[in-house]
Coordinates of C-alpha atoms and ligand atoms in Angstrom, one line a residue:
X1041 CA 13.8 8.9 20.6
X1042 CA 10.6 10.4 21.6
X1043 CA 7.5 9.4 20.5
X1044 CA 3.8 10.8 20.0
X1045 CA 1.4 8.7 19.2
X1046 CA 3.4 5.3 21.0
X1047 CA 5.4 4.1 24.0
X1048 CA 8.6 1.7 24.3
X1049 CA 9.9 0.2 27.2
X1050 CA 12.7 -2.8 28.0
X1051 CA 11.7 -6.0 30.0
X1052 CA 14.6 -7.6 30.1
X1053 CA 15.2 -9.1 26.2
X1054 CA 11.9 -8.1 25.8
X1055 CA 11.4 -4.5 23.6
X1056 CA 7.2 -3.8 24.5
X1057 CA 6.1 -1.4 21.6
X1058 CA 2.8 0.2 23.4
X1059 CA 0.0 1.9 20.1
X1060 CA -0.7 4.6 21.7
X1061 CA -3.1 6.7 20.7
X1062 CA -6.5 5.7 22.8
X1063 CA -9.2 7.7 21.5
X1064 CA -8.9 6.8 18.1
X1065 CA -8.9 3.5 19.3
X1066 CA -5.6 3.2 18.5
X1067 CA -5.9 4.1 14.3
X1068 CA -2.7 4.2 12.9
X1069 CA -2.3 7.6 11.2
X1070 CA 0.8 8.4 9.2
X1071 CA 3.1 9.8 12.1
X1072 CA 1.7 6.4 14.2
X1073 CA 2.9 4.8 11.3
X1074 CA 6.2 6.1 10.9
X1075 CA 7.5 5.8 14.9
X1076 CA 6.5 2.0 14.7
X1077 CA 8.4 1.0 12.2
X1078 CA 11.0 3.1 13.9
X1079 CA 10.7 1.6 16.9
X1080 CA 10.7 -1.7 15.7
X1081 CA 13.5 -0.7 13.0
X1082 CA 15.1 0.5 16.6
X1083 CA 14.4 -2.6 19.0
X1084 CA 15.9 -4.6 16.0
X1085 CA 19.7 -3.3 16.0
X1086 CA 19.4 -3.1 19.8
X1087 CA 21.6 -5.9 20.9
X1088 CA 20.3 -6.5 24.4
X1089 CA 17.1 -6.7 22.7
X1090 CA 15.8 -10.8 21.7
X1091 CA 11.8 -10.2 21.4
X1092 CA 9.8 -7.5 20.4
X1093 CA 6.5 -7.4 20.9
X1094 CA 3.7 -5.0 19.7
X1095 CA 0.4 -3.8 22.4
X1096 CA -2.1 -1.8 22.4
X1097 CA -4.4 -1.8 25.7
X1098 CA -6.9 -3.5 26.6
X1099 CA -10.3 -2.0 24.7
X1100 CA -8.1 -2.0 21.5
X1101 CA -5.1 -3.1 20.3
X1102 CA -5.6 -0.4 16.5
X1103 CA -9.4 0.0 15.3
X1104 CA -7.0 0.2 11.3
X1105 CA -6.1 2.6 9.2
X1106 CA -7.1 6.6 10.8
X1107 CA -10.4 7.5 8.6
X1108 CA -10.8 10.2 9.0
X1109 CA -7.7 10.8 7.3
X1110 CA -7.8 8.8 4.8
X1111 CA -11.5 10.0 4.6
X1112 CA -11.1 12.6 1.1
X1113 CA -7.5 11.2 0.2
X1114 CA -7.2 10.9 -3.8
X1115 CA -6.1 7.8 -5.7
X1116 CA -2.6 10.2 -6.0
X1117 CA -1.8 10.9 -2.4
X1118 CA -2.6 7.2 -1.4
X1119 CA -0.6 5.9 -4.0
X1120 CA 2.4 8.4 -3.1
X1121 CA 2.7 8.5 0.9
X1122 CA 3.4 5.9 2.7
X1123 CA 0.3 4.4 4.3
X1124 CA 0.3 1.1 2.8
X1125 CA 3.7 0.6 0.9
X1126 CA 5.0 1.1 4.9
X1127 CA 3.7 -2.0 6.3
X1128 CA 6.0 -3.8 4.2
X1129 CA 8.7 -2.7 6.4
X1130 CA 7.5 -5.3 9.3
X1131 CA 8.9 -8.0 7.3
X1132 CA 12.4 -6.5 7.7
X1133 CA 12.5 -7.4 11.4
X1134 CA 14.9 -10.0 11.8
X1135 CA 14.4 -10.6 15.2
X1136 CA 10.8 -12.7 16.3
X1137 CA 7.8 -9.6 16.7
X1138 CA 4.6 -10.5 19.2
X1139 CA 1.6 -8.9 19.4
X1140 CA -0.1 -8.7 22.2
X1141 CA -3.6 -7.9 21.3
X1142 CA -7.0 -7.1 23.4
X1143 CA -9.9 -6.1 22.2
X1144 CA -10.7 -4.9 18.6
X1145 CA -8.1 -5.8 15.6
X1146 CA -9.8 -4.2 13.0
X1147 CA -8.6 -3.5 8.9
X1148 CA -5.1 -2.1 9.4
X1149 CA -5.2 -3.5 13.4
X1150 CA -5.4 -7.0 12.2
X1151 CA -3.2 -6.7 9.2
X1152 CA -0.4 -5.1 11.7
X1153 CA -1.3 -8.6 14.4
X1154 CA -1.3 -11.0 11.3
X1155 CA 1.8 -9.1 10.4
X1156 CA 3.6 -10.4 13.1
X1157 CA 5.4 -13.7 13.6
X1158 CA 2.4 -15.1 16.9
X1159 CA -0.5 -13.6 18.5
X1160 CA -1.3 -13.6 21.9
X1161 CA -5.0 -13.0 22.7
X1162 CA -6.1 -11.8 25.8
X1163 CA -10.0 -12.9 25.9
X1164 CA -11.4 -9.7 24.6
X1165 CA -9.6 -10.0 21.3
X1166 CA -11.5 -9.1 18.2
X1167 CA -10.6 -9.8 15.0
X1168 CA -12.0 -9.2 11.2
X1169 CA -11.9 -7.2 7.8
X1170 CA -14.4 -4.2 8.4
X1171 CA -13.3 -1.9 4.7
X1172 CA -15.8 -3.6 2.9
X1173 CA -18.3 -1.6 5.5
X1174 CA -16.4 1.9 4.4
X1175 CA -16.2 0.7 0.3
X1176 CA -12.4 -0.3 -0.2
X1177 CA -10.5 -3.8 0.9
X1178 CA -7.9 -4.7 3.2
X1179 CA -4.5 -2.6 2.1
X1180 CA -2.0 -3.7 4.4
X1181 CA -1.7 -7.4 3.5
X1182 CA -4.9 -8.5 4.6
X1183 CA -6.2 -10.6 1.9
X1184 CA -3.0 -12.4 1.7
X1185 CA -1.7 -12.8 4.9
X1186 CA -5.1 -14.0 5.3
X1187 CA -6.6 -16.4 2.9
X1188 CA -3.1 -18.1 3.5
X1189 CA -3.5 -18.5 6.9
X1190 CA -6.8 -19.7 7.7
X1191 CA -7.6 -20.7 4.1
X1192 CA -10.0 -19.3 1.4
X1193 CA -13.6 -20.0 2.5
X1194 CA -12.9 -17.8 6.1
X1195 CA -11.1 -15.8 4.9
X1196 CA -13.3 -14.5 1.8
X1197 CA -16.3 -14.5 4.7
X1198 CA -14.4 -12.0 6.6
X1199 CA -12.6 -9.7 3.6
X1200 CA -16.0 -9.7 1.5
X1201 CA -19.2 -9.7 4.6
X1202 CA -17.2 -8.5 7.8
X1203 CA -17.2 -11.9 9.6
X1204 CA -15.8 -10.6 12.8
X1205 CA -14.0 -13.7 14.9
X1206 CA -13.5 -13.7 18.8
X1207 CA -10.4 -14.5 20.2
X1208 CA -11.7 -18.4 21.0
X1209 CA -12.1 -19.0 16.7
X1210 CA -9.5 -17.0 16.7
X1211 CA -7.6 -20.0 18.3
X1212 CA -9.4 -22.5 16.8
X1213 CA -8.5 -21.0 14.0
X1214 CA -4.5 -20.7 14.3
X1215 CA -4.3 -17.1 14.2
X1216 CA -3.5 -16.6 17.4
X1217 CA -1.1 -19.0 19.9
X1218 CA -2.5 -18.0 22.9
X1219 CA -6.1 -17.3 24.8
X1220 CA -4.9 -15.2 28.7
X1221 CA -7.3 -13.0 30.6
X1222 CA -7.7 -9.5 29.0
X1223 CA -6.2 -8.3 33.4
X1224 CA -2.4 -9.5 32.9
X1225 CA -2.6 -10.2 28.9
X1226 CA 0.6 -7.8 28.3
X1227 CA 2.5 -9.8 31.5
X1228 CA 1.4 -13.2 29.6
X1229 CA 2.5 -11.6 26.5
X1230 CA 5.9 -10.8 28.1
X1231 CA 6.3 -14.5 29.8
X1232 CA 5.7 -16.0 26.0
X1233 CA 8.5 -13.4 24.7
X1234 CA 10.8 -14.0 28.0
X1235 CA 11.3 -17.8 26.8
X1236 CA 11.7 -17.2 22.8
X1237 CA 14.3 -14.3 23.9
X1238 CA 16.1 -16.3 25.9
X1239 CA 17.3 -18.4 23.3
X1240 CA 20.5 -19.2 21.3
X1241 CA 19.6 -15.8 19.6
X1242 CA 21.1 -16.9 16.1
X1243 CA 18.7 -19.6 15.5
X1244 CA 15.9 -18.3 16.1
X1245 CA 17.1 -15.6 13.5
X1246 CA 17.5 -18.2 10.8
X1247 CA 14.7 -20.0 12.6
X1248 CA 12.0 -16.7 11.5
X1249 CA 13.7 -16.8 8.2
X1250 CA 13.2 -20.6 7.7
X1251 CA 9.8 -20.6 8.5
X1252 CA 8.5 -17.1 6.4
X1253 CA 10.3 -19.1 3.4
X1254 CA 7.7 -21.5 3.7
X1255 CA 4.8 -18.3 2.3
X1256 CA 7.0 -17.4 -0.3
X1257 CA 8.6 -20.6 -1.9
X1258 CA 7.9 -24.0 -3.8
X1259 CA 8.2 -27.1 -1.3
X1260 CA 12.1 -27.5 -3.0
X1261 CA 12.4 -23.6 -2.3
X1262 CA 11.5 -23.4 1.2
X1263 CA 13.9 -26.6 1.9
X1264 CA 17.3 -25.4 0.3
X1265 CA 16.1 -22.0 2.6
X1266 CA 16.4 -24.2 5.3
X1267 CA 19.1 -26.0 4.7
X1268 CA 21.5 -22.7 3.5
X1269 CA 20.1 -22.0 7.3
X1270 CA 20.7 -24.9 8.6
X1271 CA 24.9 -25.6 8.2
X1272 CA 26.1 -21.5 9.2
X1273 CA 25.3 -22.1 12.7
X1274 CA 27.8 -24.7 12.6
X1275 CA 29.8 -21.9 12.1
X1276 CA 28.8 -20.7 15.4
X1277 CA 29.6 -21.1 18.8
X1278 CA 26.5 -21.4 19.9
X1279 CA 25.6 -24.4 18.2
X1280 CA 29.6 -25.8 20.0
X1281 CA 28.0 -24.2 23.5
X1282 CA 24.6 -25.4 22.6
X1283 CA 25.7 -29.0 22.0
X1284 CA 27.9 -29.4 24.8
X1285 CA 25.5 -28.3 27.2
X1286 CA 23.8 -31.1 26.9
X1287 CA 26.4 -33.7 26.6
X1288 CA 27.6 -32.6 29.7
X1289 CA 24.1 -32.2 31.1
X1290 CA 23.9 -28.8 31.7
X1291 CA 22.3 -24.8 31.5
X1292 CA 23.8 -23.6 28.0
X1293 CA 25.0 -19.9 27.6
X1294 CA 24.1 -18.6 24.9
X1295 CA 26.3 -15.6 23.8
X1296 CA 25.0 -15.2 20.3
X1297 CA 28.1 -15.4 18.1
Ligands
CAA1265 N1 -9.8 5.9 12.1 C1 -10.2 6.5 13.1 N2 -10.5 7.3 14.4 C2 -11.6 6.0 14.5 C3 -11.2 4.7 14.2 C4 -10.3 4.6 12.8 N3 -10.4 3.1 12.2 N4 -12.1 3.9 14.9 C5 -12.5 4.4 16.0 N5 -11.5 5.6 15.6 C6 -12.4 6.8 16.5 C7 -13.9 6.9 16.6 O1 -13.8 7.9 15.2 C8 -14.1 7.6 17.4 O2 -13.8 8.8 17.9 P1 -14.6 10.5 18.6 O3 -14.8 9.9 20.3 O4 -13.6 11.6 18.0 O5 -16.4 9.8 17.5 C9 -13.3 6.6 19.1 O6 -12.4 5.8 17.6 C10 -14.1 5.8 19.3 O7 -14.4 4.7 18.7 P2 -15.8 4.5 19.1 O8 -16.8 5.6 19.7 O9 -16.7 3.9 17.3 O10 -16.3 3.5 19.8 P3 -16.9 2.0 20.1 O11 -16.9 1.6 20.9 O12 -18.5 2.3 19.1 O13 -16.7 1.0 18.7 C11 -15.1 0.0 16.6 C12 -15.2 0.6 18.1 C13 -16.0 -0.8 16.7 C14 -13.8 0.0 16.6 C15 -15.2 1.0 16.0 O14 -14.8 2.4 16.0 C16 -15.2 0.8 14.9 O15 -15.4 0.3 13.4 N6 -13.6 1.5 14.0 C17 -13.3 1.7 12.6 C18 -13.3 0.4 12.5 C19 -13.0 0.4 10.8 O16 -13.5 -0.3 9.9 N7 -11.1 -0.2 11.2 C20 -10.7 -0.2 9.2 C21 -10.0 1.2 8.5 S1 -9.4 0.8 6.8 C22 -7.7 0.0 6.9 O17 -7.6 -0.4 7.7 C23 -7.2 0.0 6.2 C24 -5.9 -1.1 5.2 O18 -6.1 -1.9 5.2 C25 -4.5 -0.3 5.5

């Protein structure tokens, strides 16, 4: 599949999607949105891939939705075009998705990173929701995901008053998993993803589903989801292999079965 606004590559069991509209700070236009989710869904189906990275360039992960494309849009267009609805497709990706963020992650760019499962941030990363400065609010999950992640007061400040977080603050507030130097930030993210990709794939899938349930359910319902995901793993070859390998003091050889 040929894409116009993104690049794709694989490194071992890690698939990489690179946002590639550098002249527009990787702003998401409709074409890029379609291509990104198409690439993510292809990698999710690819049995040779166990983890996925989404990245931009050193200067910009993504500066949000394409303001120029959306500036004159009507209410009906916004309602009917796949401009914000399409973002829900990221929730359907079953493999772990890691955002490797350098430079600006603003508006929809920040929301995209927050929609991923983990974030590796370069020291130049900056996270913010500046929609208020252009007369709107986040429309791709920012108000909800930020409030759940950093709490009400900081989320309010970011959304209502355009507070931008430095990479160090993103680490401090639990947005970023790791802070790495700008130079080689993608390699660092690949090393991080590679470790995840080396783990039992079905257990990783169940783990992701279970942790995500914590944001959707009561504790009682969430604990039930966890058990529903725990028991079936005893029907997998990898559970037998993993536990036997522990007993036999050797490295497990995962089959993803
Ligand atoms: N949409 C369209 N074009 C954008 C863009 C965006 N979100 N962000 C940057 N660009 C374009 C600029 O217009 C400029 O293009 P030209 O060279 O043709 O003028 C080019 O990218 C470079 O940008 P700057 O000259 O502004 O670069 P800078 O280094 O001075 O500033 C920046 C970088 C801080 C990211 C600044 O560009 C900026 O503030 N961008 C807008 C951020 C924003 O408001 N994002 C929210 C969008 S709305 C949204 O995302 C809604 C949602 O919830 C889904």
